[in-house]
XYZ file of C-alpha atoms in Angstrom:
547
model
C 0.235 0.030 0.045
C 1.393 3.899 -0.902
C -0.150 5.566 1.536
C -0.040 9.049 0.051
C 0.163 11.822 2.570
C -1.692 14.299 1.860
C -4.598 11.996 0.674
C -5.084 12.545 -3.177
C -9.017 13.559 -4.278
C -8.712 10.315 -6.552
C -6.608 7.581 -6.627
C -6.402 3.885 -8.508
C -4.327 1.621 -8.260
C -3.875 -1.233 -10.926
C -2.004 -4.581 -9.067
C -2.776 -6.695 -12.160
C -0.798 -4.503 -13.929
C 2.951 -3.648 -13.986
C 4.677 -0.514 -13.133
C 7.008 1.410 -14.280
C 11.012 0.841 -13.445
C 13.387 3.485 -13.222
C 16.763 2.864 -14.658
C 19.682 3.990 -16.106
C 17.633 4.635 -19.492
C 14.679 6.606 -18.075
C 14.712 10.014 -19.395
C 13.091 13.283 -18.186
C 10.921 15.064 -21.310
C 10.365 18.546 -20.240
C 9.130 20.783 -22.667
C 9.497 24.529 -22.288
C 8.185 25.708 -19.269
C 8.914 22.824 -17.450
C 12.647 23.150 -17.381
C 12.386 23.850 -12.872
C 10.615 20.877 -12.355
C 13.130 18.614 -14.154
C 15.968 20.281 -12.407
C 13.978 19.248 -8.906
C 13.725 15.797 -10.384
C 17.031 15.112 -10.665
C 17.656 17.060 -7.373
C 15.773 14.729 -5.375
C 14.715 11.537 -7.180
C 17.841 11.431 -9.511
C 19.833 11.968 -6.193
C 17.928 9.177 -4.355
C 18.127 6.773 -6.853
C 21.782 7.166 -8.758
C 19.630 7.712 -11.961
C 20.785 10.378 -14.514
C 17.451 10.913 -15.346
C 18.919 12.487 -18.483
C 16.595 15.305 -20.703
C 14.701 13.360 -23.757
C 11.987 12.598 -25.650
C 9.319 10.588 -24.224
C 8.136 9.095 -27.495
C 11.255 6.609 -27.829
C 11.913 5.018 -24.398
C 10.906 5.040 -20.836
C 10.271 8.491 -19.444
C 8.770 10.728 -16.825
C 6.794 13.136 -18.955
C 6.225 16.848 -18.108
C 2.940 18.352 -19.780
C 1.713 21.993 -18.943
C -2.015 21.637 -20.405
C -4.111 24.431 -19.267
C -7.722 22.796 -19.293
C -6.156 20.767 -16.585
C -7.461 23.935 -14.468
C -10.626 23.337 -15.660
C -11.578 20.701 -13.124
C -8.238 20.876 -11.105
C -7.309 24.401 -10.472
C -3.997 26.013 -10.761
C -1.847 23.456 -8.439
C -3.720 20.234 -9.825
C -2.373 17.671 -11.697
C -3.021 14.022 -13.201
C -0.851 11.855 -12.904
C -0.643 8.382 -14.606
C 2.150 5.764 -14.506
C 1.785 2.647 -16.593
C 4.927 0.214 -17.786
C 6.138 2.531 -20.330
C 6.544 6.085 -18.896
C 5.469 8.447 -16.040
C 2.864 11.058 -17.008
C 2.232 14.463 -15.099
C 0.162 16.818 -16.537
C -1.020 20.243 -14.728
C -1.907 23.526 -15.802
C 0.777 25.077 -14.719
C 4.717 24.249 -13.286
C 3.196 24.408 -9.315
C 0.920 21.476 -10.049
C 3.442 19.361 -11.765
C 5.559 20.453 -8.509
C 3.046 18.854 -6.160
C 2.809 16.195 -8.426
C 6.237 15.582 -8.093
C 5.734 15.056 -4.389
C 3.282 12.186 -5.187
C 5.511 10.323 -7.283
C 8.286 10.194 -4.928
C 6.156 9.163 -2.324
C 4.908 6.418 -4.706
C 8.773 5.122 -5.033
C 8.979 4.273 -1.771
C 10.703 6.195 1.392
C 14.155 5.645 0.556
C 13.129 8.255 -2.434
C 13.428 10.624 0.597
C 16.941 10.163 1.127
C 19.893 12.352 -0.607
C 21.882 9.382 -2.042
C 21.359 5.718 -2.815
C 22.099 3.538 0.132
C 21.039 0.385 -1.703
C 22.894 0.036 -5.112
C 20.938 -3.039 -6.573
C 17.577 -1.429 -5.694
C 14.709 -1.964 -8.414
C 13.069 1.655 -8.491
C 9.361 0.562 -9.257
C 6.422 2.881 -9.385
C 3.397 1.127 -9.143
C 0.724 1.342 -11.818
C -1.692 3.962 -10.918
C -3.774 6.947 -12.133
C -3.570 9.853 -9.398
C -5.837 13.071 -9.347
C -5.504 15.462 -7.117
C -5.889 19.386 -6.372
C -5.560 21.146 -3.351
C -8.593 22.296 -1.044
C -6.935 25.516 -0.204
C -5.050 27.735 -1.637
C -2.656 28.900 1.495
C -1.432 26.252 2.981
C 1.472 27.549 5.706
C 3.907 27.037 8.299
C 4.860 30.262 10.235
C 8.659 29.760 11.856
C 9.456 32.190 14.746
C 13.517 33.019 14.164
C 13.711 35.910 16.758
C 13.395 34.180 19.737
C 15.414 30.974 18.508
C 17.302 32.176 15.366
C 17.189 28.932 12.724
C 20.467 28.749 10.739
C 20.138 30.056 7.168
C 20.512 25.858 6.202
C 18.221 24.627 8.604
C 15.163 27.100 6.792
C 16.114 26.435 3.451
C 15.430 22.175 4.892
C 12.255 23.105 5.987
C 11.294 24.682 2.982
C 11.847 21.345 1.717
C 9.895 19.527 4.017
C 7.003 22.562 3.482
C 7.698 20.931 -0.068
C 7.493 17.258 0.359
C 4.103 18.015 2.506
C 2.959 20.073 -0.459
C 2.924 23.134 1.387
C 2.882 26.303 -0.201
C 3.461 29.042 2.039
C 6.461 30.456 4.377
C 5.330 32.897 7.209
C 8.545 34.076 7.624
C 8.534 35.499 11.791
C 11.601 37.873 11.677
C 11.548 40.904 14.200
C 10.572 40.467 17.828
C 11.541 41.706 21.409
C 14.367 39.270 21.546
C 15.917 39.877 17.720
C 16.044 41.617 14.484
C 17.377 39.250 12.733
C 17.195 40.489 8.947
C 19.874 42.857 7.948
C 18.391 45.885 6.479
C 21.490 48.391 5.103
C 20.400 51.967 5.884
C 19.718 50.783 9.488
C 23.334 49.228 10.486
C 22.096 48.864 14.055
C 18.992 46.572 13.609
C 21.565 43.538 13.312
C 24.769 45.071 14.662
C 22.761 45.919 18.063
C 19.282 44.214 17.511
C 20.145 40.624 16.723
C 22.100 39.964 20.052
C 20.824 39.353 23.800
C 22.935 39.006 26.451
C 21.343 35.613 27.740
C 18.435 33.434 27.452
C 15.999 32.242 29.797
C 15.518 28.826 29.743
C 12.013 27.000 29.915
C 8.602 29.043 30.146
C 9.158 32.599 31.601
C 8.456 31.226 35.113
C 11.428 29.535 34.869
C 14.303 30.495 37.017
C 17.068 28.890 34.836
C 18.942 31.018 32.492
C 21.341 29.909 29.591
C 24.041 32.988 30.092
C 25.559 32.831 26.579
C 25.348 35.766 24.481
C 22.713 34.873 21.891
C 21.706 36.093 18.349
C 22.248 35.585 14.477
C 20.884 37.125 11.660
C 20.552 36.826 7.823
C 22.411 38.939 5.226
C 20.551 40.066 2.554
C 22.123 37.758 0.349
C 20.973 35.042 2.822
C 17.364 36.033 1.880
C 17.431 36.442 -1.516
C 18.830 32.933 -1.567
C 15.979 31.524 0.673
C 13.437 33.165 -1.009
C 14.963 32.153 -4.331
C 15.115 28.299 -3.131
C 11.512 29.038 -1.955
C 10.109 30.199 -5.350
C 11.608 27.343 -7.202
C 9.452 24.756 -5.158
C 6.306 26.900 -5.273
C 6.522 28.146 -2.054
C 5.187 32.050 -1.011
C 7.071 33.553 1.387
C 5.453 35.844 4.015
C 7.968 38.297 6.038
C 6.904 39.477 9.087
C 8.321 42.967 10.610
C 6.235 42.657 14.045
C 4.905 46.534 14.483
C 4.256 48.377 17.101
C 4.505 46.078 19.743
C 7.030 43.436 19.915
C 9.418 46.061 19.297
C 12.148 45.810 22.185
C 15.268 44.513 19.910
C 14.455 47.858 17.814
C 13.825 50.193 19.991
C 17.235 48.907 21.883
C 18.942 49.599 18.617
C 17.637 52.998 17.781
C 15.775 54.525 21.129
C 14.460 57.259 19.316
C 11.753 54.848 18.166
C 10.177 54.071 21.526
C 7.992 56.277 24.033
C 11.109 58.506 24.788
C 8.817 61.120 27.131
C 7.489 57.891 29.202
C 10.808 55.548 29.514
C 14.489 55.859 28.991
C 14.649 54.073 25.888
C 18.708 54.332 26.187
C 18.501 51.908 29.067
C 17.018 49.053 27.673
C 18.372 45.990 26.034
C 17.334 43.307 23.478
C 14.917 41.690 26.003
C 16.009 38.032 27.116
C 12.764 36.806 28.596
C 9.898 35.829 27.208
C 6.096 37.445 26.868
C 5.270 40.670 26.133
C 6.953 43.753 27.044
C 5.715 47.379 27.524
C 7.995 49.095 25.368
C 6.158 49.870 22.085
C 7.177 52.018 19.014
C 6.171 55.686 19.549
C 3.263 56.952 16.996
C 5.309 59.512 15.545
C 6.032 60.652 11.910
C 9.747 59.879 12.580
C 8.720 55.893 13.411
C 6.593 55.826 9.983
C 9.612 57.084 8.119
C 11.570 54.588 9.652
C 9.817 51.663 8.764
C 9.349 52.921 5.287
C 12.810 52.853 4.660
C 12.809 49.396 6.259
C 9.570 48.419 4.664
C 11.054 49.624 0.886
C 14.255 47.431 0.934
C 12.002 44.373 2.466
C 10.134 44.811 -0.864
C 13.393 44.481 -3.111
C 14.463 41.354 -1.109
C 10.939 39.872 -0.973
C 9.609 40.291 -4.742
C 5.679 40.640 -5.430
C 5.447 37.199 -7.121
C 6.671 35.371 -4.344
C 5.714 37.656 -1.278
C 2.323 39.466 -2.401
C 1.672 39.551 1.212
C 3.711 41.834 4.006
C 2.455 40.645 7.607
C 2.834 43.299 9.595
C 2.428 41.970 13.017
C 0.064 44.117 15.379
C -0.387 41.733 17.823
C 0.199 42.241 21.517
C 0.604 45.843 21.608
C 0.289 47.303 25.096
C -1.083 50.848 25.278
C 0.079 51.948 28.731
C 3.098 53.878 27.621
C 0.879 55.594 24.749
C -1.974 56.436 27.784
C 1.245 58.180 29.624
C 2.925 59.649 26.676
C 2.114 63.057 26.266
C 3.237 62.838 22.448
C 0.845 59.527 22.034
C -1.880 61.777 23.163
C -0.964 64.932 21.233
C -1.513 62.232 18.288
C -4.800 60.882 19.422
C -6.410 64.514 19.740
C -4.662 65.392 16.506
C -6.415 63.021 14.476
C -9.568 63.147 16.018
C -9.426 59.446 17.273
C -11.208 57.938 19.937
C -8.642 56.001 21.937
C -5.144 53.932 21.611
C -6.676 51.603 19.770
C -7.660 53.312 17.202
C -3.942 54.631 17.288
C -2.633 51.482 16.788
C -5.699 51.270 13.622
C -4.343 54.413 12.538
C -0.686 53.194 12.738
C -1.075 50.356 10.835
C -3.775 52.081 8.257
C -1.079 54.013 7.090
C 1.347 50.773 6.635
C -1.561 49.275 4.618
C -1.880 52.251 2.045
C 1.752 52.462 1.955
C 1.945 48.814 1.063
C -0.980 48.734 -1.496
C 0.468 51.696 -3.494
C 3.316 49.910 -3.827
C 1.535 46.574 -5.265
C 1.320 44.600 -1.952
C -1.341 43.596 0.842
C -1.163 43.778 4.387
C -1.733 41.209 6.550
C -1.486 41.235 10.489
C -2.876 39.111 13.670
C -6.859 39.717 14.538
C -5.930 42.599 16.955
C -5.535 44.922 14.285
C -9.108 44.467 13.561
C -9.408 46.855 16.921
C -10.209 50.405 16.521
C -11.181 49.537 12.663
C -9.513 47.715 9.589
C -8.204 49.072 6.116
C -10.264 47.840 3.548
C -7.717 45.636 1.628
C -6.187 44.582 4.460
C -6.346 40.263 5.520
C -6.041 38.714 8.940
C -4.771 36.300 10.792
C -6.792 34.627 13.149
C -4.610 33.233 15.822
C -6.803 33.924 18.753
C -9.304 31.763 18.124
C -11.857 31.602 15.397
C -14.376 34.715 16.179
C -11.173 37.468 15.081
C -11.468 35.389 11.161
C -15.093 34.885 11.210
C -15.865 38.517 12.064
C -13.033 40.039 9.590
C -14.672 37.735 7.061
C -18.419 38.440 7.263
C -16.592 41.893 7.179
C -15.377 41.085 3.981
C -11.760 40.799 4.028
C -9.674 37.944 3.497
C -8.742 35.505 6.449
C -5.803 32.754 7.142
C -7.199 30.441 10.006
C -4.397 29.767 12.520
C -6.526 29.617 15.855
C -4.304 28.793 18.809
C -6.083 26.388 20.632
C -5.528 24.598 17.113
C -2.928 24.696 15.219
C -0.094 26.400 17.869
C 2.403 23.657 17.351
C 4.242 24.813 20.178
C 1.724 23.610 22.557
C 2.607 20.106 23.743
C 1.818 16.673 22.296
C 0.479 14.565 25.121
C -0.222 14.991 29.019
C 2.166 12.623 30.199
C 5.219 13.629 32.276
C 7.928 13.204 29.968
C 6.546 16.045 27.352
C 9.798 18.936 27.033
C 9.417 21.801 28.351
C 5.381 21.741 27.842
C 3.606 24.634 26.920
C -0.196 24.936 26.343
C -2.855 22.616 25.779
C -2.521 19.111 24.692
C -2.821 19.036 21.058
C -2.403 15.404 19.361
C -1.926 14.248 16.231
C -5.537 13.460 15.951
C -6.836 17.177 17.356
C -4.597 18.114 14.096
C -6.072 16.126 12.327
C -9.515 17.055 13.358
C -9.020 20.696 12.911
C -11.364 22.582 10.576
C -10.313 25.797 9.137
C -13.977 26.933 8.317
C -16.315 27.387 11.280
C -19.472 26.541 11.032
C -21.952 28.835 10.802
C -19.999 31.228 8.464
C -22.116 32.678 5.855
C -21.194 31.221 1.809
C -20.065 34.506 0.846
C -17.690 34.933 4.341
C -16.514 31.694 3.558
C -15.152 32.427 0.209
C -12.777 35.078 2.398
C -11.063 32.399 4.157
C -7.586 32.070 1.936
C -6.807 28.916 3.834
C -4.708 27.749 7.099
C -1.273 27.796 8.712
C 0.179 26.315 11.459
C 2.473 28.245 14.319
C 5.608 27.444 15.960
C 6.916 30.299 18.170
C 10.249 29.033 19.417
C 10.689 30.268 23.242
C 10.963 27.204 23.981
C 12.887 25.523 21.346
C 16.476 26.366 20.836
C 17.512 24.451 17.977
C 16.500 22.709 14.542
C 16.094 19.173 16.894
C 13.291 20.703 19.328
C 11.289 22.658 16.012
C 11.423 19.110 14.325
C 9.810 17.468 18.048
C 7.254 19.798 18.155
C 6.032 20.466 15.066
C 6.159 16.334 13.771
C 4.544 14.326 13.134
C 1.386 17.037 13.101
C 2.745 19.033 10.565
C 1.686 15.722 8.316
C -2.117 15.893 9.584
C -2.119 19.693 9.267
C -0.853 18.769 5.627
C -3.689 16.633 5.186
C -6.213 18.969 6.409
C -5.235 22.143 4.459
C -4.758 20.033 0.991
C -7.356 16.983 0.944
C -11.083 17.102 0.547
C -11.788 15.704 4.020
C -15.404 14.798 5.468
C -16.326 16.995 8.377
C -14.427 16.737 11.528
C -16.476 13.710 13.757
C -16.688 12.026 10.391
C -12.702 11.808 9.437
C -10.888 8.334 9.363
C -8.408 9.087 11.774
C -7.524 5.215 12.376
C -6.730 5.013 8.329
C -4.847 8.068 8.805
C -3.070 6.513 11.555
C -2.509 3.525 9.065
C -0.986 5.541 6.267
C 1.511 7.426 8.978
C 3.272 3.991 9.573
C 4.862 4.343 5.737
C 4.854 8.356 6.475
C 7.447 7.586 9.537
C 9.991 5.913 7.634
C 9.956 9.135 5.017
C 10.322 11.338 7.955
C 13.391 9.448 8.961
C 14.587 9.253 5.541
C 14.390 13.452 5.514
C 16.285 13.161 8.644
C 13.150 14.471 10.853
C 13.489 14.113 14.740
C 10.087 13.728 15.240
C 7.708 12.614 18.442
C 7.658 9.019 18.046
C 4.546 7.627 18.670
C 4.971 6.061 22.125
C 6.809 9.263 23.335
C 9.668 11.044 23.915
C 12.874 9.116 23.207
C 15.169 9.653 26.442
C 17.585 12.753 23.887
C 14.231 14.627 23.566
C 13.453 15.060 27.043
C 13.889 18.136 29.294
C 13.460 16.905 32.844
C 13.386 19.630 35.577
C 12.832 22.488 33.147
C 9.525 24.243 33.377
C 6.865 24.945 31.388
C 3.488 25.982 31.387
C 0.649 23.245 30.517
C -2.692 24.298 30.203
C -5.288 21.266 31.556
C -8.424 20.385 29.615
C -9.686 21.019 26.435
C -9.036 24.625 24.347
C -12.048 26.377 24.352
C -13.649 27.330 21.007
C -13.613 31.156 21.048
C-alpha cells in the first residue's frame, strides 16, 4: 500500500499490471516551461536513486513526461495535477508548473521512503512506480507554516531544509517571523544597528518565563540580504510563497534597543533598554510619530526589494499584543490621538496599521496582520491571521476581509503533544496528532459569502522553548503531516474523518520522515534525548475553548 499523505482527491492502483521501472535509460521529457520541475526531479529523485534522469524525448523509450495543459485547470485548478503510470512512462499533467511540482511529491512517495534520501543506500535496488492514476488538487490556496526565528534563530541551512519539508507535504506558504522583542533577524543596510545591536541578547531564559533557569551565553544571529535572496529563490523554485513579518508597533524592544528614538522617550529612558532576554510581552512599544513611520517605510523599502511581489504578495506587519500603557502616559501619543480625532489608543494602533496598509497597497502589495489589527477598525484591503481563536477570522470574513485561519487552540505546534510527564518543556493545551487531524479551518455557521474569504490555514511555531532544529522538529512533526492533509485534502466533517486510516498511512510516512532526517516525536512518546526533565513549562489542563 502506497499510503499517500496528504490523501489525493482520487487514486486508482492497478495491481495486476506492471509498474514503471526507473533505470539508467529513463529520461525526463521536459518541454518549455517545465525546466525547473526537471531540475528538482534530478535534485531529489535523481539524487536518491543515483540515476541520471537525463533530458530526452518521451516517445522513444522509458520516460517521465512533464506536460503543461491549461485545460487541467478546468477541473483541478491551478495547483492540481494528473499522474498516470504504466509500464512505459510516468506522465504528469498540470495547468501550471506548481501542479507538476506537487505531482512530483506524489511520485516520490510512490517510489517508497528511500526516495526521500539524499543518495542511494542500496545500489541493487530496483526503483518501481506502481501502475496507477492519481487526480489531485488542494482544498485551500494558502497552506502555510509560520516559523519564529526571533526567539531562537534558525540558521539559513535549516530554513532551506524546512522549505524542503514544506514542499514534501504540499504546503505552499512560509510565514517568516523575522523580528520581535528578543531579536531582529534581517539585515537592513540603511539601519545597520538593527543587526549590529538588535540581533543579539546577553542571555536567554531556559524554559517558560516562570523558570528560574538562564543560559548566560550571549545569543543571536541574523540573515544577510544575500541569505534572504537565497531563501526566497529556493522557496520560489519549490512553489512556496514567503510572507515576511516585521512586527509593529508592539513586540519591538529589540528595534528600540538599536534605535532608542523610536520608543516612547517621554515615558521611559529607552537608552537603558536592551534586547529582551525573557519571554512574554514587554510594555516597550513604538512611538506613534512621523519619525517612526519614516523609519519603517525605509525598512519596508528594502524588504520589498528582497521579497519580490511574485513570491511575496503579502507583507505581515504583526500588530499583535501591543500594550497601550506607554501611549496612555505619553503626551506625544495623546497629542497624536487628539490631532487625528481618534477615540482612544486602539484607534491609534489602527491609524498606525492603516498607514502601512496604504503604503504597501500603493506599491502593489497586501498587508496582513494578526487579528488584533481589527481593533479600532481595519483598512479595506488588509487581511487577517486569526490566531486568538476563530472569532477574529469570522468577524473579518463577515466584514469582507480575507482571512488565514490559525487559531492558537488548534494549530499552535508549540503546544504540547501529550499530557505525559516526559514532554519537553510542556506548553499550552494538549494537541495530539488526532486533534490536529480533526481541525477544521472553516467554522460552522459562516455565511457562504464570508467562507469565500477564508484563504486557507497555517500552523504556527513559536520558538521560546525550542533552542535548536531538533526541538523544532519534535514539536512540528508528525503533527505537520496531519495539518498538511487538513489543508490539502477534501476531508469529511471533523468528527467523520478516518483518523484510524490516517494512522495506518502514517506508519509509512514515519519511514519517509526518517529518510528526511526529521527528529519527530515517536508515537510512543519522546526518546530519552528528546526529554527535558526539570525544565519548567506552562501546561494548561483540559480541552481548549472554542473561541
